[in-house]
Short mmCIF file of C-alpha atoms in Angstrom, two decimals:
data_model
loop_
_atom_site.label_atom_id
_atom_site.label_comp_id
_atom_site.label_asym_id
_atom_site.label_seq_id
_atom_site.Cartn_x
_atom_site.Cartn_y
_atom_site.Cartn_z
CA MET A 1 0.00 0.00 0.00
CA LYS A 2 1.40 3.40 -0.97
CA SER A 3 1.75 6.16 1.55
CA PHE A 4 0.49 9.69 0.94
CA ASN A 5 3.34 11.09 3.07
CA ILE A 6 0.84 13.11 5.08
CA ASP A 7 1.74 13.54 8.72
CA ILE A 8 -0.77 14.20 11.42
CA ILE A 9 -0.35 17.01 13.94
CA PHE A 10 -3.07 16.19 16.47
CA PRO A 11 -4.48 12.91 17.77
CA TRP A 12 -7.60 11.57 16.08
CA GLU A 13 -9.84 12.73 18.94
CA ILE A 14 -8.98 16.36 18.25
CA GLY A 15 -9.44 15.70 14.53
CA PHE A 16 -12.95 14.45 15.26
CA ILE A 17 -13.71 17.61 17.26
CA ILE A 18 -12.40 19.74 14.38
CA VAL A 19 -14.64 17.88 11.90
CA VAL A 20 -17.73 18.33 14.08
CA CYS A 21 -17.04 22.05 14.62
CA SER A 22 -16.39 22.58 10.92
CA LEU A 23 -19.67 20.88 9.98
CA ILE A 24 -21.48 23.19 12.39
CA LEU A 25 -19.70 26.15 10.78
CA ILE A 26 -20.75 25.00 7.30
CA ILE A 27 -24.37 24.57 8.41
CA LEU A 28 -24.39 28.06 9.98
CA GLY A 29 -22.97 29.52 6.76
CA VAL A 30 -25.61 27.84 4.62
CA LEU A 31 -28.42 28.97 6.92
CA GLN A 32 -27.05 32.51 6.99
CA SER A 33 -26.79 32.64 3.19
CA LYS A 34 -30.49 31.82 2.86
CA LYS A 35 -31.50 34.89 4.91
CA ASN A 36 -32.32 38.08 3.06
CA VAL A 37 -30.68 41.21 4.51
CA ASP A 38 -32.69 44.34 3.77
CA ASP A 39 -31.27 46.63 6.45
CA PHE A 40 -27.65 47.74 6.13
CA ASP A 41 -27.37 48.02 9.92
CA LYS A 42 -27.83 44.25 10.25
CA ILE A 43 -25.09 43.16 7.84
CA PRO A 44 -23.19 40.22 9.38
CA ILE A 45 -19.55 40.66 10.35
CA ILE A 46 -18.47 37.40 8.70
CA LYS A 47 -19.95 36.56 5.30
CA PRO A 48 -21.60 33.16 4.85
CA THR A 49 -19.25 32.22 2.00
CA THR A 50 -16.30 32.78 4.34
CA LYS A 51 -17.85 30.47 6.92
CA ILE A 52 -18.46 27.78 4.31
CA PHE A 53 -14.92 28.12 2.91
CA PHE A 54 -13.16 27.89 6.27
CA GLY A 55 -15.55 25.17 7.44
CA SER A 56 -14.72 23.01 4.45
CA PHE A 57 -10.98 23.65 4.88
CA PHE A 58 -11.11 22.65 8.55
CA CYS A 59 -13.24 19.61 7.70
CA ILE A 60 -10.55 18.36 5.31
CA PHE A 61 -7.87 19.13 7.90
CA GLY A 62 -9.79 17.22 10.58
CA LEU A 63 -10.30 14.24 8.29
CA ILE A 64 -6.55 14.12 7.64
CA GLN A 65 -6.01 14.02 11.39
CA MET A 66 -8.32 11.01 11.57
CA LEU A 67 -6.32 8.96 9.02
CA PRO A 68 -4.68 6.75 11.72
CA LEU A 69 -8.12 5.23 12.37
CA LEU A 70 -7.97 3.53 8.95
CA LYS A 71 -5.15 1.22 10.01
#
């Protein structure tokens, strides 16, 4: 079996926590993107696309941390 030469930084438990938090972040971004903002005083600080982007990046990072579970 070939190796991907990807090293983990955290144990798999922390990777699982990162995956769960990133999925919550993606869900919040999707829900926020469905809302219509009519008032300029209520513009969110963080855009929903930013939440979805960082959530997906952290999800991939967390899944890489969980690779030792495949052995």
